[in-house]
Coordinates of C-alpha atoms in Angstrom, one line a residue:
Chain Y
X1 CA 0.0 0.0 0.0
X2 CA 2.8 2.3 0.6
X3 CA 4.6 1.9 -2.5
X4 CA 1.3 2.6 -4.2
X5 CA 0.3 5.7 -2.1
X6 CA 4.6 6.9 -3.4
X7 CA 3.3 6.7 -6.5
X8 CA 0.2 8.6 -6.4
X9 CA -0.5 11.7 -8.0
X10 CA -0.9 13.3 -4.8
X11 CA 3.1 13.3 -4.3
X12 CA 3.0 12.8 -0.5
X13 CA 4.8 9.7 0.8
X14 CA 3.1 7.3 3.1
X15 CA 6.1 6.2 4.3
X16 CA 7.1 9.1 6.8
X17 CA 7.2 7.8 10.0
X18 CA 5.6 11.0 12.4
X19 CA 3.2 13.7 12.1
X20 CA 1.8 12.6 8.6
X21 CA -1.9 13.6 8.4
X22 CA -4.4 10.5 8.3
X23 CA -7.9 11.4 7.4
X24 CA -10.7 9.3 9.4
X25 CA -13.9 8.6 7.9
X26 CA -16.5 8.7 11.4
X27 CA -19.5 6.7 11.2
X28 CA -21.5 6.7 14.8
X29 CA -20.7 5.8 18.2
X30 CA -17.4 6.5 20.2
X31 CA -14.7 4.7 17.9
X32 CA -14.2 7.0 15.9
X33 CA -13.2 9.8 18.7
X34 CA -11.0 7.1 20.0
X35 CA -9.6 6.2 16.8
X36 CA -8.5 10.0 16.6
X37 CA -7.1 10.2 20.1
X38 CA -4.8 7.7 19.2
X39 CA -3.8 9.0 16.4
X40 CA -3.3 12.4 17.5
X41 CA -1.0 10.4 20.5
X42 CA 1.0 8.6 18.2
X43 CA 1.7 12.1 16.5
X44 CA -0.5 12.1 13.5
X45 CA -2.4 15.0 12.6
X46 CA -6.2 13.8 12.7
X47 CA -8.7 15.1 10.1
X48 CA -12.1 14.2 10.5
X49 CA -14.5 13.4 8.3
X50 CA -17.8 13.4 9.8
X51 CA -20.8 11.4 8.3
X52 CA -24.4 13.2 8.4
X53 CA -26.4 11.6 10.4
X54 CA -24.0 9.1 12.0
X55 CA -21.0 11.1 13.5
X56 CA -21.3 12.4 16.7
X57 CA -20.8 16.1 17.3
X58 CA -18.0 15.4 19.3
X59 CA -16.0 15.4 16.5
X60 CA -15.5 19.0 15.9
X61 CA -13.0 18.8 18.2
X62 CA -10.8 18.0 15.7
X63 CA -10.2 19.5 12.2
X64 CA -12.8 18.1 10.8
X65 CA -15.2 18.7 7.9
X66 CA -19.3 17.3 7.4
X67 CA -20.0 15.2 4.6
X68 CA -23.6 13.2 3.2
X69 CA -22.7 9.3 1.5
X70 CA -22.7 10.5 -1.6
X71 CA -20.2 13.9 -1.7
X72 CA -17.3 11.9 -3.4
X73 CA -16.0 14.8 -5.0
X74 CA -16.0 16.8 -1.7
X75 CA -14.4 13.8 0.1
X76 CA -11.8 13.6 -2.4
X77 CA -11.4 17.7 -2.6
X78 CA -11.0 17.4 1.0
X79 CA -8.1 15.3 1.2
X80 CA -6.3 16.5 -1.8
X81 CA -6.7 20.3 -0.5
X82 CA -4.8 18.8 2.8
X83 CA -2.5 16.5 1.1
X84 CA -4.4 13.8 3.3
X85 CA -2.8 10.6 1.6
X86 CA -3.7 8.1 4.7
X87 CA -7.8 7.4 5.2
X88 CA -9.3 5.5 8.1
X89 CA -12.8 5.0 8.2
X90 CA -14.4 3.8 11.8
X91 CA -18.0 3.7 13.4
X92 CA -21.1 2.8 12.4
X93 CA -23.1 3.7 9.2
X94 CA -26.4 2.7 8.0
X95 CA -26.2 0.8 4.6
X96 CA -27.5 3.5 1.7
X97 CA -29.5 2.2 -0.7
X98 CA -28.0 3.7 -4.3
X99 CA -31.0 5.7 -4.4
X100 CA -30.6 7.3 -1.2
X101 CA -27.2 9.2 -2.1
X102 CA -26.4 12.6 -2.6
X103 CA -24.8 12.4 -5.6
X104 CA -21.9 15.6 -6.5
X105 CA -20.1 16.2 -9.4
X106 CA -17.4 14.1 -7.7
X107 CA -19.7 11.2 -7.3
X108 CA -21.4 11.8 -10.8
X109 CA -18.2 11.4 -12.2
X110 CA -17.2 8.0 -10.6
X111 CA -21.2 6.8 -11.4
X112 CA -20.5 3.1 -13.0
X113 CA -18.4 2.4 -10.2
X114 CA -20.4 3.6 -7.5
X115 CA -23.1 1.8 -9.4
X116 CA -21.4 -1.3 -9.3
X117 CA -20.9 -1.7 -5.6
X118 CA -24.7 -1.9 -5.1
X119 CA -26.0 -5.3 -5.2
X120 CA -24.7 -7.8 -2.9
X121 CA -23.7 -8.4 0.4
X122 CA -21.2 -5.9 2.8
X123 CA -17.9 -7.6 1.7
X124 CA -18.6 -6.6 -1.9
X125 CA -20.1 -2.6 -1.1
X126 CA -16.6 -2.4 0.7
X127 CA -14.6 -3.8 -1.0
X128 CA -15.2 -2.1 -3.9
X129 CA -15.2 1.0 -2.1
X130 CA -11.8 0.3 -0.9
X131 CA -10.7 -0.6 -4.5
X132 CA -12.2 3.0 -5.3
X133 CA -10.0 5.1 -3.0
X134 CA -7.2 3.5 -4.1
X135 CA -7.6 3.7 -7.9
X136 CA -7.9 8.0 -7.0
X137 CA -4.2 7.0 -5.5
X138 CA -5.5 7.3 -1.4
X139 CA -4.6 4.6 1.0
X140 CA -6.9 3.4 3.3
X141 CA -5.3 2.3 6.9
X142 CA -6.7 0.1 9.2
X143 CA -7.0 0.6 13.4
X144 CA -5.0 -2.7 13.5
X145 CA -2.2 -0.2 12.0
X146 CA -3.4 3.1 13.7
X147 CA -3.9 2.2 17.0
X148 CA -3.8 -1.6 18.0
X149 CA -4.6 -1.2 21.2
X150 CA -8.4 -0.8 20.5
X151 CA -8.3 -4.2 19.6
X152 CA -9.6 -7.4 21.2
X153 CA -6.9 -9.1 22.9
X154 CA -5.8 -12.3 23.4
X155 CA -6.7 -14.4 26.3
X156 CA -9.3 -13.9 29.3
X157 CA -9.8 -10.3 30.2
X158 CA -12.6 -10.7 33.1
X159 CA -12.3 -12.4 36.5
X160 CA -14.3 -15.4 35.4
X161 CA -12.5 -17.7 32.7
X162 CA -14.4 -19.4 29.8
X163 CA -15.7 -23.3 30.6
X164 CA -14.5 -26.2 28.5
X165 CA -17.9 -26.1 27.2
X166 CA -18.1 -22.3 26.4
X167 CA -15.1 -22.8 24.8
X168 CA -16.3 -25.9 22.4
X169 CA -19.4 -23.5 21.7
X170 CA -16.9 -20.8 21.1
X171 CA -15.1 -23.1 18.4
X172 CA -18.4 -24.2 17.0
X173 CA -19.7 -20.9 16.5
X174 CA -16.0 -20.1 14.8
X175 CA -16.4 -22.6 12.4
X176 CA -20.2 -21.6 11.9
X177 CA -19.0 -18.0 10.9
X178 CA -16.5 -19.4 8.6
X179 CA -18.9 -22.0 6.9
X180 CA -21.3 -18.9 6.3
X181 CA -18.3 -16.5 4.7
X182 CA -18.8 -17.0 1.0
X183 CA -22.4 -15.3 2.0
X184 CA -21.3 -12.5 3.1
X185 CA -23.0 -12.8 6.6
X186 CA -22.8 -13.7 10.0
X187 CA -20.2 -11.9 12.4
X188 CA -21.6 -12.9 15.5
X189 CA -23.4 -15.9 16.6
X190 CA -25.1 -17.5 19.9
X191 CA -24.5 -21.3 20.5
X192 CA -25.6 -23.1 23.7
X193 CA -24.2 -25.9 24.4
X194 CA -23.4 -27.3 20.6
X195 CA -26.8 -25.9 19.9
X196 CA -26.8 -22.6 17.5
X197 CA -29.5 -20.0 19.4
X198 CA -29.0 -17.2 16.5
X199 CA -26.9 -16.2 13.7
X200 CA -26.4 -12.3 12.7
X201 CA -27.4 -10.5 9.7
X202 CA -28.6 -7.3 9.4
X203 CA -30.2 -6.6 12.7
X204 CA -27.0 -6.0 14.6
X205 CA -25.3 -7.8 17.6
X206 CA -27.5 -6.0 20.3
X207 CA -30.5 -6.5 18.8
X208 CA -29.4 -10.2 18.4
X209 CA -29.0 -10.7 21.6
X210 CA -32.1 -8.8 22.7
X211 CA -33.9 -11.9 20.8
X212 CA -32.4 -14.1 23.3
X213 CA -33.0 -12.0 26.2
X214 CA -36.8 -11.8 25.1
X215 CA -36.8 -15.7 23.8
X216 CA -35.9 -16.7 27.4
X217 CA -38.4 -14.3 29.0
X218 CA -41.3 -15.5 27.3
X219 CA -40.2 -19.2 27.6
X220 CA -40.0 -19.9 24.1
X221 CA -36.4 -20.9 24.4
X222 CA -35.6 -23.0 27.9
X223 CA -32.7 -23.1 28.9
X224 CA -30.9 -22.8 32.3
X225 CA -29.5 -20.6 34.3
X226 CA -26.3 -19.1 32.3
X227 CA -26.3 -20.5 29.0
X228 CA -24.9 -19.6 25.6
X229 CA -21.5 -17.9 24.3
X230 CA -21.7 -15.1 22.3
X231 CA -18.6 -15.4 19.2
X232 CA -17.8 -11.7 17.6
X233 CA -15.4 -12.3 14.5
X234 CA -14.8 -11.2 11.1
X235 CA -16.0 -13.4 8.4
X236 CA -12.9 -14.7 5.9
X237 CA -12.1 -12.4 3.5
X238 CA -14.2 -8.8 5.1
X239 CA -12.5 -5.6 4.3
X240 CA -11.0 -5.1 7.8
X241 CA -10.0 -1.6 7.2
X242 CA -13.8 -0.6 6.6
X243 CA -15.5 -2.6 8.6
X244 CA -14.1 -4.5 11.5
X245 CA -16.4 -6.2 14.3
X246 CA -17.0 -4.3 17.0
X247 CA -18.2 -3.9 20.9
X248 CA -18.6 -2.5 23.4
X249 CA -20.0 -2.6 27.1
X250 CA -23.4 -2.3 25.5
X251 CA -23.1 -5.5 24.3
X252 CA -21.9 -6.7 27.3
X253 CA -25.0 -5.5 28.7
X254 CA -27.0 -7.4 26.1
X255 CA -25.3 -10.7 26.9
X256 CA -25.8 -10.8 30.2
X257 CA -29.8 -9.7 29.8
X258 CA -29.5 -12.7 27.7
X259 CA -28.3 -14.7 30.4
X260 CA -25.2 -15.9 28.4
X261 CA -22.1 -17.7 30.4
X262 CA -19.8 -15.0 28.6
X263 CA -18.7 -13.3 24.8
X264 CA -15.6 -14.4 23.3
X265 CA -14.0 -12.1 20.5
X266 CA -11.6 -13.1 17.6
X267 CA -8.1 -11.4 18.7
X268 CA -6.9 -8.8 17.3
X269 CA -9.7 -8.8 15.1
X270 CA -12.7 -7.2 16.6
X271 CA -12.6 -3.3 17.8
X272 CA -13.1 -3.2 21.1
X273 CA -14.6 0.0 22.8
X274 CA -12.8 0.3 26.5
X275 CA -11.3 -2.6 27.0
X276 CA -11.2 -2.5 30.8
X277 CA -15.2 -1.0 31.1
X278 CA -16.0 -4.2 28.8
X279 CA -13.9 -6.1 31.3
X280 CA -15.4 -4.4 34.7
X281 CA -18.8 -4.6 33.0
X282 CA -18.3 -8.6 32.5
X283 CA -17.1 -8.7 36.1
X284 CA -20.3 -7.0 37.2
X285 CA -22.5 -9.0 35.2
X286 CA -20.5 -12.5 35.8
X287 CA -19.8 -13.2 32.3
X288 CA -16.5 -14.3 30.8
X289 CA -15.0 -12.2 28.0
X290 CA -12.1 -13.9 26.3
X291 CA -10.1 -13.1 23.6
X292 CA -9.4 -16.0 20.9
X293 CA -7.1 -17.1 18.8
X294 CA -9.0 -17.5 15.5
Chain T
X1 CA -39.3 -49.6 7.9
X2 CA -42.3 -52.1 6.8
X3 CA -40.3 -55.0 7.7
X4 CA -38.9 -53.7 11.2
X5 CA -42.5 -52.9 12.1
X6 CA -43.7 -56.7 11.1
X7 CA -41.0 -57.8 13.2
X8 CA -42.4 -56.0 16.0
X9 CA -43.3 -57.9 19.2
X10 CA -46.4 -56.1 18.6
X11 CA -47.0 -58.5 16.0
X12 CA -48.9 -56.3 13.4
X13 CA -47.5 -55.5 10.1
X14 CA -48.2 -52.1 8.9
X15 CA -48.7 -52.8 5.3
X16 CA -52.1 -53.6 5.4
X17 CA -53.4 -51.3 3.1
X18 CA -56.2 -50.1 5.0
X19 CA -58.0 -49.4 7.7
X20 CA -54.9 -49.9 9.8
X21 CA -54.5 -47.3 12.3
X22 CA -52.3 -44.1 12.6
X23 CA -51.1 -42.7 16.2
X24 CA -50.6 -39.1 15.4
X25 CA -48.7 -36.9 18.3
X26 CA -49.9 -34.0 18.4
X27 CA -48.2 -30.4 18.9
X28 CA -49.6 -27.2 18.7
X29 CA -51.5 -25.5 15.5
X30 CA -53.9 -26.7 12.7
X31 CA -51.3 -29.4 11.1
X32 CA -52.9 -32.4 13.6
X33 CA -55.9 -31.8 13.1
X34 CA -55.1 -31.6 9.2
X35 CA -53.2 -35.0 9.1
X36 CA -56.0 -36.8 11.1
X37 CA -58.6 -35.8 8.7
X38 CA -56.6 -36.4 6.0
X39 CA -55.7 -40.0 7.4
X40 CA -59.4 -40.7 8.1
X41 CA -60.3 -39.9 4.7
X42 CA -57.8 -42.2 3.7
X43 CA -59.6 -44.8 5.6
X44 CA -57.2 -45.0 8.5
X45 CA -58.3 -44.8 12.4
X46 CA -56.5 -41.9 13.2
X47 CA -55.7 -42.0 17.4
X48 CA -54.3 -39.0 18.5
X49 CA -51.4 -38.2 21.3
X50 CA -52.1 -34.7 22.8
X51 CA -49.3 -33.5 24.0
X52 CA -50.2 -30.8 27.3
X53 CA -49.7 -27.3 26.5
X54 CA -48.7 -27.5 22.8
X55 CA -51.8 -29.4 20.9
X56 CA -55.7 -27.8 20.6
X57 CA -58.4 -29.2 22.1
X58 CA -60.3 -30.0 19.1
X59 CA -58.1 -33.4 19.1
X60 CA -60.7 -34.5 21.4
X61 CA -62.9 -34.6 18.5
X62 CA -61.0 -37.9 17.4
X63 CA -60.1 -41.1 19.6
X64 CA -57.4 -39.4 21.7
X65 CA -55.1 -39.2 24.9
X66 CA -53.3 -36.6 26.5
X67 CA -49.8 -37.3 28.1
X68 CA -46.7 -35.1 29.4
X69 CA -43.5 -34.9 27.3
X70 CA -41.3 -37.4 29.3
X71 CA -44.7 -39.4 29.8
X72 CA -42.9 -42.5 27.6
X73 CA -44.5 -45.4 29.3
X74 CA -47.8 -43.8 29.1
X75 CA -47.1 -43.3 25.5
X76 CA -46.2 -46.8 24.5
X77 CA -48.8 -48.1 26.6
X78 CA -51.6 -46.3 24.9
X79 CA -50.2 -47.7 21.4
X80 CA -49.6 -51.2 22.7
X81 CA -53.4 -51.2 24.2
X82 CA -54.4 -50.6 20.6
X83 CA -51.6 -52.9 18.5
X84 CA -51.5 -49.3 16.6
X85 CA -47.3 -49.3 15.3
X86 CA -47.5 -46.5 13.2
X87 CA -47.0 -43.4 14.6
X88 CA -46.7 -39.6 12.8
X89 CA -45.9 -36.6 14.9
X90 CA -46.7 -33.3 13.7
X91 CA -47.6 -29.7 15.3
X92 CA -44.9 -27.0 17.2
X93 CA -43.2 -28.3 20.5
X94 CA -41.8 -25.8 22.8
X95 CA -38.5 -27.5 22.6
X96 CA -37.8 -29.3 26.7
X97 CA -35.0 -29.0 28.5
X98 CA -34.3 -32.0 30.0
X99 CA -34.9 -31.1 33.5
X100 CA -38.7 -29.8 32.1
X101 CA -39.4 -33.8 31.5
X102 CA -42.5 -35.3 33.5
X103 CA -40.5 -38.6 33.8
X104 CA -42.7 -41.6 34.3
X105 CA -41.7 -45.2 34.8
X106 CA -41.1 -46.1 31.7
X107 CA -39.1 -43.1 31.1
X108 CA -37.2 -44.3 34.1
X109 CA -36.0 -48.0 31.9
X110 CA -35.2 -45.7 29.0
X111 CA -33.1 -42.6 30.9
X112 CA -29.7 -43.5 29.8
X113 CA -31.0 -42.9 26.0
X114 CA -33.4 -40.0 27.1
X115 CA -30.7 -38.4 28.6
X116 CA -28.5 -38.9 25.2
X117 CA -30.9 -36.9 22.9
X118 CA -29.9 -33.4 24.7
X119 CA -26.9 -31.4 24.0
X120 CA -27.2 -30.6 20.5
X121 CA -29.1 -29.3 17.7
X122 CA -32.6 -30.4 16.8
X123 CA -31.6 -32.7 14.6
X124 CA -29.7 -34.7 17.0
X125 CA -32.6 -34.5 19.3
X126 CA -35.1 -35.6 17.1
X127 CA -33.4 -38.4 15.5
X128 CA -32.3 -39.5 18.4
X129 CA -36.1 -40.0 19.6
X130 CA -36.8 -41.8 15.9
X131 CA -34.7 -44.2 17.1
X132 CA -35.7 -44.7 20.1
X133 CA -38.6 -45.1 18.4
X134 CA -38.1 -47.8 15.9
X135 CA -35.9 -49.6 18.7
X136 CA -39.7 -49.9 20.5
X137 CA -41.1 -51.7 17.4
X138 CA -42.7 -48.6 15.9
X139 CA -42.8 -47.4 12.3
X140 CA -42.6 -43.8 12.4
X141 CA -44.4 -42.3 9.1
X142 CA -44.0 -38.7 7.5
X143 CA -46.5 -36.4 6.7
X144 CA -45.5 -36.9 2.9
X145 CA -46.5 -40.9 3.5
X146 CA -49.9 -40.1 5.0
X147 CA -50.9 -37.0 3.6
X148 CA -48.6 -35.3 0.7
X149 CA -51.5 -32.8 0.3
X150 CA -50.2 -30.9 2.8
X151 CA -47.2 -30.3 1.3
X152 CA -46.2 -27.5 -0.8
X153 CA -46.7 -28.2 -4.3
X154 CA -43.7 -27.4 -7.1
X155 CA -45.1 -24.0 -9.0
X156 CA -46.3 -21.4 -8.5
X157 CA -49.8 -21.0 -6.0
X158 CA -50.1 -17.1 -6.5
X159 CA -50.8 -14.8 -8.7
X160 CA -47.9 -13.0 -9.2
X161 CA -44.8 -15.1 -10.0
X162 CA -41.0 -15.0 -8.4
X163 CA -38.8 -12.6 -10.8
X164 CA -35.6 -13.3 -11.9
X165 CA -33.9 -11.6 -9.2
X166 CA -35.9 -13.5 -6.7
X167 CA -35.7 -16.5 -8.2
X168 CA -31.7 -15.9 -7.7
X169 CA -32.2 -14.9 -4.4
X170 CA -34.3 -18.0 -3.4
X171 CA -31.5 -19.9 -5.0
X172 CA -28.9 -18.3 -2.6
X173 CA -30.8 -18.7 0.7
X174 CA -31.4 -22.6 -0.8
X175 CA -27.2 -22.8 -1.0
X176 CA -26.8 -20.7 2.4
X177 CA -29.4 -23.6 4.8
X178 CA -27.6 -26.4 2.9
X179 CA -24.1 -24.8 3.8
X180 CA -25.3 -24.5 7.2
X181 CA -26.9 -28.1 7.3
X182 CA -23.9 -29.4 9.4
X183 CA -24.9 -26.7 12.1
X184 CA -28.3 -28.1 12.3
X185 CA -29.9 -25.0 12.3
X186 CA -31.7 -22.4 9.2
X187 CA -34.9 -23.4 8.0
X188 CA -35.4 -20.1 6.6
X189 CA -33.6 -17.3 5.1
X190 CA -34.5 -13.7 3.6
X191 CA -32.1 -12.8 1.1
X192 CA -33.0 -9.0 -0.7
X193 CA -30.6 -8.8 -4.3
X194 CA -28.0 -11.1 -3.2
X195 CA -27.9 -10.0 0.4
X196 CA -28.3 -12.4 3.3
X197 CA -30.9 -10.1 5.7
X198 CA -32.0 -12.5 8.5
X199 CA -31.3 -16.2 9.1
X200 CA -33.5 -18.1 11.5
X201 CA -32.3 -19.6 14.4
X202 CA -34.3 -20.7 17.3
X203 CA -36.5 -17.6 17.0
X204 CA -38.6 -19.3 14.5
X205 CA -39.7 -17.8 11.0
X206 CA -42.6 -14.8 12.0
X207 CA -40.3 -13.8 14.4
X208 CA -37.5 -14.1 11.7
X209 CA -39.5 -12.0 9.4
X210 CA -41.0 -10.2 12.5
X211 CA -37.5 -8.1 12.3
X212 CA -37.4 -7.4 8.9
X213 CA -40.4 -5.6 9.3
X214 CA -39.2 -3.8 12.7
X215 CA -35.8 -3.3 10.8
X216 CA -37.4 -1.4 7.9
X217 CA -40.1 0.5 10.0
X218 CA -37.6 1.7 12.1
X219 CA -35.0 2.6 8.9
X220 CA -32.2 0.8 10.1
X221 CA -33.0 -1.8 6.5
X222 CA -33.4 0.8 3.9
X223 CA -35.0 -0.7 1.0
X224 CA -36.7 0.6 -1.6
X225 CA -40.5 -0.8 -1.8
X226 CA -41.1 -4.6 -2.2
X227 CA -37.8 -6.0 -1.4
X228 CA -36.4 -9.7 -0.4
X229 CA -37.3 -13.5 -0.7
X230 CA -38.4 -15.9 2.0
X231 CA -36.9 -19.4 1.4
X232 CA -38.4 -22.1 4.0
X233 CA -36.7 -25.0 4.1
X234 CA -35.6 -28.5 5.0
X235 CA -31.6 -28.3 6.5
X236 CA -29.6 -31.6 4.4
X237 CA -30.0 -34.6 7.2
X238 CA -33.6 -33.2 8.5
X239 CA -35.6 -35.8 10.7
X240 CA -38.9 -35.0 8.2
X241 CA -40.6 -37.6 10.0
X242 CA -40.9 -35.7 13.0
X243 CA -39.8 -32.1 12.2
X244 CA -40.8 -30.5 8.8
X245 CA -40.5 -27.0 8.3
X246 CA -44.0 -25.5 7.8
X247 CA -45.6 -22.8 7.1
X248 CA -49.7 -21.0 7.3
X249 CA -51.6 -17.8 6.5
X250 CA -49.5 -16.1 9.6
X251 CA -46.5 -16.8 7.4
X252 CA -47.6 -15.0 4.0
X253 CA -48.9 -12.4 6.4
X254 CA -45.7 -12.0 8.3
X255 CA -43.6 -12.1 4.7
X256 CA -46.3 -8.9 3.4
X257 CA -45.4 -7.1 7.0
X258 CA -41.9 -7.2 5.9
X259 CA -42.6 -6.1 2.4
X260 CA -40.8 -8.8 0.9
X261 CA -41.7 -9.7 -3.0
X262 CA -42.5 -13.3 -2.5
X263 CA -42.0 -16.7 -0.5
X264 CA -40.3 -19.6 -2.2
X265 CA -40.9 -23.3 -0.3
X266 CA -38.9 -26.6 -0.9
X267 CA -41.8 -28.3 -3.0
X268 CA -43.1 -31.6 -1.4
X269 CA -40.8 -30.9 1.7
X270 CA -42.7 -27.9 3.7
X271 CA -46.0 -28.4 5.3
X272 CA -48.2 -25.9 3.8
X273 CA -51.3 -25.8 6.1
X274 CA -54.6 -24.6 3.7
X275 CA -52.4 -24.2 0.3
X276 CA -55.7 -22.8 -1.1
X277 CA -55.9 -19.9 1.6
X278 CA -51.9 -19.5 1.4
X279 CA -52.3 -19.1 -2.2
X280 CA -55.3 -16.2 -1.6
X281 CA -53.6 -14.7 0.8
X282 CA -50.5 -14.2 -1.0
X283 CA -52.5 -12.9 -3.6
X284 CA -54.0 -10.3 -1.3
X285 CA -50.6 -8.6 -0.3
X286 CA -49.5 -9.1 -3.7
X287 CA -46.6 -11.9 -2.9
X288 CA -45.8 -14.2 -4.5
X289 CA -46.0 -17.6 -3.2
X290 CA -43.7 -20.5 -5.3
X291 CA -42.9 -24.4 -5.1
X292 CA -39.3 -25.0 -5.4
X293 CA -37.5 -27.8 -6.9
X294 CA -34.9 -28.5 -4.5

C-alpha cells in the first residue's frame, strides 16, 4: 500500500514515520473519537471526516469537515486540498441504498463504479469501495495499523474464565461464521451448548441478543441458568480496514440480559470500545469475556 | 421400515393397506388436526397423542389421549393397548430442556437414552427419539406418506410469479441452509438482491420475518418498496418424520409485514397448512408464493 500511495498523483509519501496527516472517515458511536485520540497520540495530525447523520458532534473537536454518502468529489477535494494521503474509516453507518445518495459532481463522475458496488452483500459494497479510493491513489489504513490497542486481545480479560464447554461452543460458532463466509453474513453468533441460538445479519449484535433476552423471557427458548457464548469475528475475507467487528459494554449488557455464560471475541480482530469498562462490566454481570485465537 | 414394524413384538405389520390405524402426536396449531382428517379420509383410524400445552383441544374430536413430554410409558402403553405401530408426529413443540421432562416409569428403563438426545441441535434431538422409536417396534411415518396434500406443491400458488432476481435470491438462501446443514440450524432465510438479511435460528420464521419488518419501520434496513425473498426449508439430514418446516396464512402475512416480493418453499418438503388460503392470501398482499424444486 505504501509503494502505491509513493506513487500517487498526490506526491506525498506514506512512508514518513511521524506527524503525517491521516484522514478518518466517522460513522456513529465512540470509535471514531478514540480512533482520533490515538492518532493524535501517536503524533499524526487527525482530520475528520464526519458522516451526516452518523457522527457524533463530538467530533468538531478535531479538524474536521461534514459530509452526506454520496459527496465523493467533496471527500476527495477534502483530502487533496490537505495532502491527506492516509484514510481510516471507523463507526457505524447505515447501509444506503444507491437511491438514497447525494450524488456531487465528484460522485457523478465516478457513477458506474459507484453503481457497481450496489447489489450484494457488505464484503462486496466495501470492498469495492476500498478498490475506489485506491484507484484515486488514497490509502486506506486500518485501526490494526493506527492504534492496535483498541483491539480485542488475546486471552481472558474478566475475572471469570471461559468453561471447557463455552469454549467448544466458542469453536463451533468459529467454524459456523467461517462456513457462512462466501455469503457474506454472520459476524456474530449464539451457540448453547453445541446448539446454535441465533446467527447475525442485518439486525446488529445487540439486537441479536435482545432476541435471546426476550426468547428466554417468554419461555419460548428453555434453557438454564447461564447458557450460551456469544462469538464476535470477522468473516474470511471482510474488508478489515472498513468494517471490523466491534463492541462495546453495551453488548456486554445485552449478553448478560441474555443470560449468556460470557462473549468471546476473535483477537486482534474485533474493535473493542474500553477494553477495561467491557472487562469491569463482565465482572459486574459475571460473564466471561475472552479473547481467541482465530 | 415395513419389515422392522412386522417384526415387532407387537406382531402387526403395517402394510395392510387399509384401515390400519395411525397414532398421530400432536403439537400445537392446525397441522394435527389436518393429518388426522386427512388419514381418516384415507380410511385409516386416526388416534391421537395430545401433547399438554402444545396441541388444541379439538383433538378431542378424534379417539385421543393426552400425556406429558417425558410421559414415555404412558405413550407406548396407549399404542400397545391398541396394536397401533405407526406413529406420525406433527404440530410446534416448545423444545424441553431435560430437567422440564415429567418422567414416568417407563421413562425411568429408558433414561440413559433419554438423557443422550440433549446437548445438541434439533436434529440430534429428534433423530435420536426416531430411534428410540423404531428400537420400540414402531414405524414412524412422514407427513409426505400419510398426507402429501399438505405439502407444498412445485409451481407457482399465487398470482404473481417470483422474478428473476428473486428466483436468484431463493437460490442463494437454498445454498446458504444447505451450507449450514452441518450446524443443524436455518430453516429459513431472507435474502433481498444477493444479500443475506436475516437467518432463522431458534427464533422461528414470524419472528424471523417479524425483524425485517421492525428493521425497515424503524430505517435501520433501507429498501426501496417490495424487497427480499423468503426461502423455507428443509436443512440436508432433517428428521422430516418428525420435524418438517411449515408454514400458514401467519406466514404469508408475516412475509407482506416485511414487504418482501414473494415466498419460495422446498416443493413436497414444507407443510403448507390450507395451500388454497396461502395461495389467496398471498394474492391479497401481492406476494408471490412458489414451489421449489430443491
Amino acid at each position: 500500500m505504501t509503494a502505491k500511495a509513493e506513487a500517487s498523483p498526490l506526491g506525498v509519501g506514506v512512508d514518513a514515520t511521524t506527524g503525517r496527516p491521516l484522514a478518518i472517515v466517522c460513522g456513529g458511536g465512540d470509535f471514531p473519537l478514540a480512533l482520533a485520540e490515538a492518532a493524535a497520540t501517536a503524533g499524526r495530525a487527525p482530520f475528520l471526516i464526519g458522516l451526516v447523520g452518523s457522527a457524533d458532534e463530538r467530533i468538531e473537536a478535531y479538524p474536521h469537515v461534514w459530509l452526506r454518502l454520496g459527496e465523493v468529489g467533496k471527500f476527495f477535494q477534502a483530502l487533496t486540498e490537505r495532502r491527506i494521503v492516509e484514510v481510516a474509516a471507523v463507526g457505524s453507518v447505515k447501509r444506503p441504498e444507491f437511491a438514497d445518495l447525494k450524488i456531487d459532481f465528484g460522485a457523478l463522475k465516478r457513477l458506474p463504479a459507484l453503481a457497481g458496488l450496489f447489489g450484494g452483500g457488505d464484503n462486496q459494497l466495501l470492498a469495492g469501495i476500498a478498490k475506489l479510493l485506491e484507484k484515486e491513489g488514497l490509502a486506506l489504513v486500518g485501526v490494526h495499523d493506527v492504534a492496535p490497542q483498541l483491539l480485542a486481545p488475546e486471552g481472558v480479560m474478566s475475572r471469570r474464565a471461559p468453561s471447557a464447554q463455552a469454549l467448544e461452543d466458542a469453536r463451533l460458532a468459529a467454524a459456523l461464521i467461517e462456513t457462512l463466509s462466501p455469503f457474506d453474513v454472520g459476524q456474530a453468533v449464539v451457540v448453547a451448548k453445541g446448539r446454535v441460538l441465533a446467527v447475525e445479519a442485518v439486525e446488529g449484535t445487540d439486537a441479536m441478543l435482545a432476541r435471546i433476552a426476550e426468547l428466554r423471557a417468554s419461555g419460548r427458548l428453555a434453557l438454564k441458568g447461564r447458557a450460551g457464548v456469544l462469538l464476535k469475528a470477522p468473516k474470511r475475507g471482510q474488508e478489515m480496514r472498513l468494517d471490523m467487528p466491534a463492541i462495546g459494554v453495551e453488548t456486554i449488557a445485552a449478553a448478560a440480559r441474555g443470560e449468556l455464560e460470557g462473549v468471546a471475541l476473535a483477537a486482534g480482530k474485533v474493535l473493542t470500545m474500553g477494553r477495561e469498562a467491557c472487562a469491569r462490566a463482565a465482572d459486574q454481570a459475571s460473564l466471561f469475556l475472552y479473547g481467541m485465537a482465530l
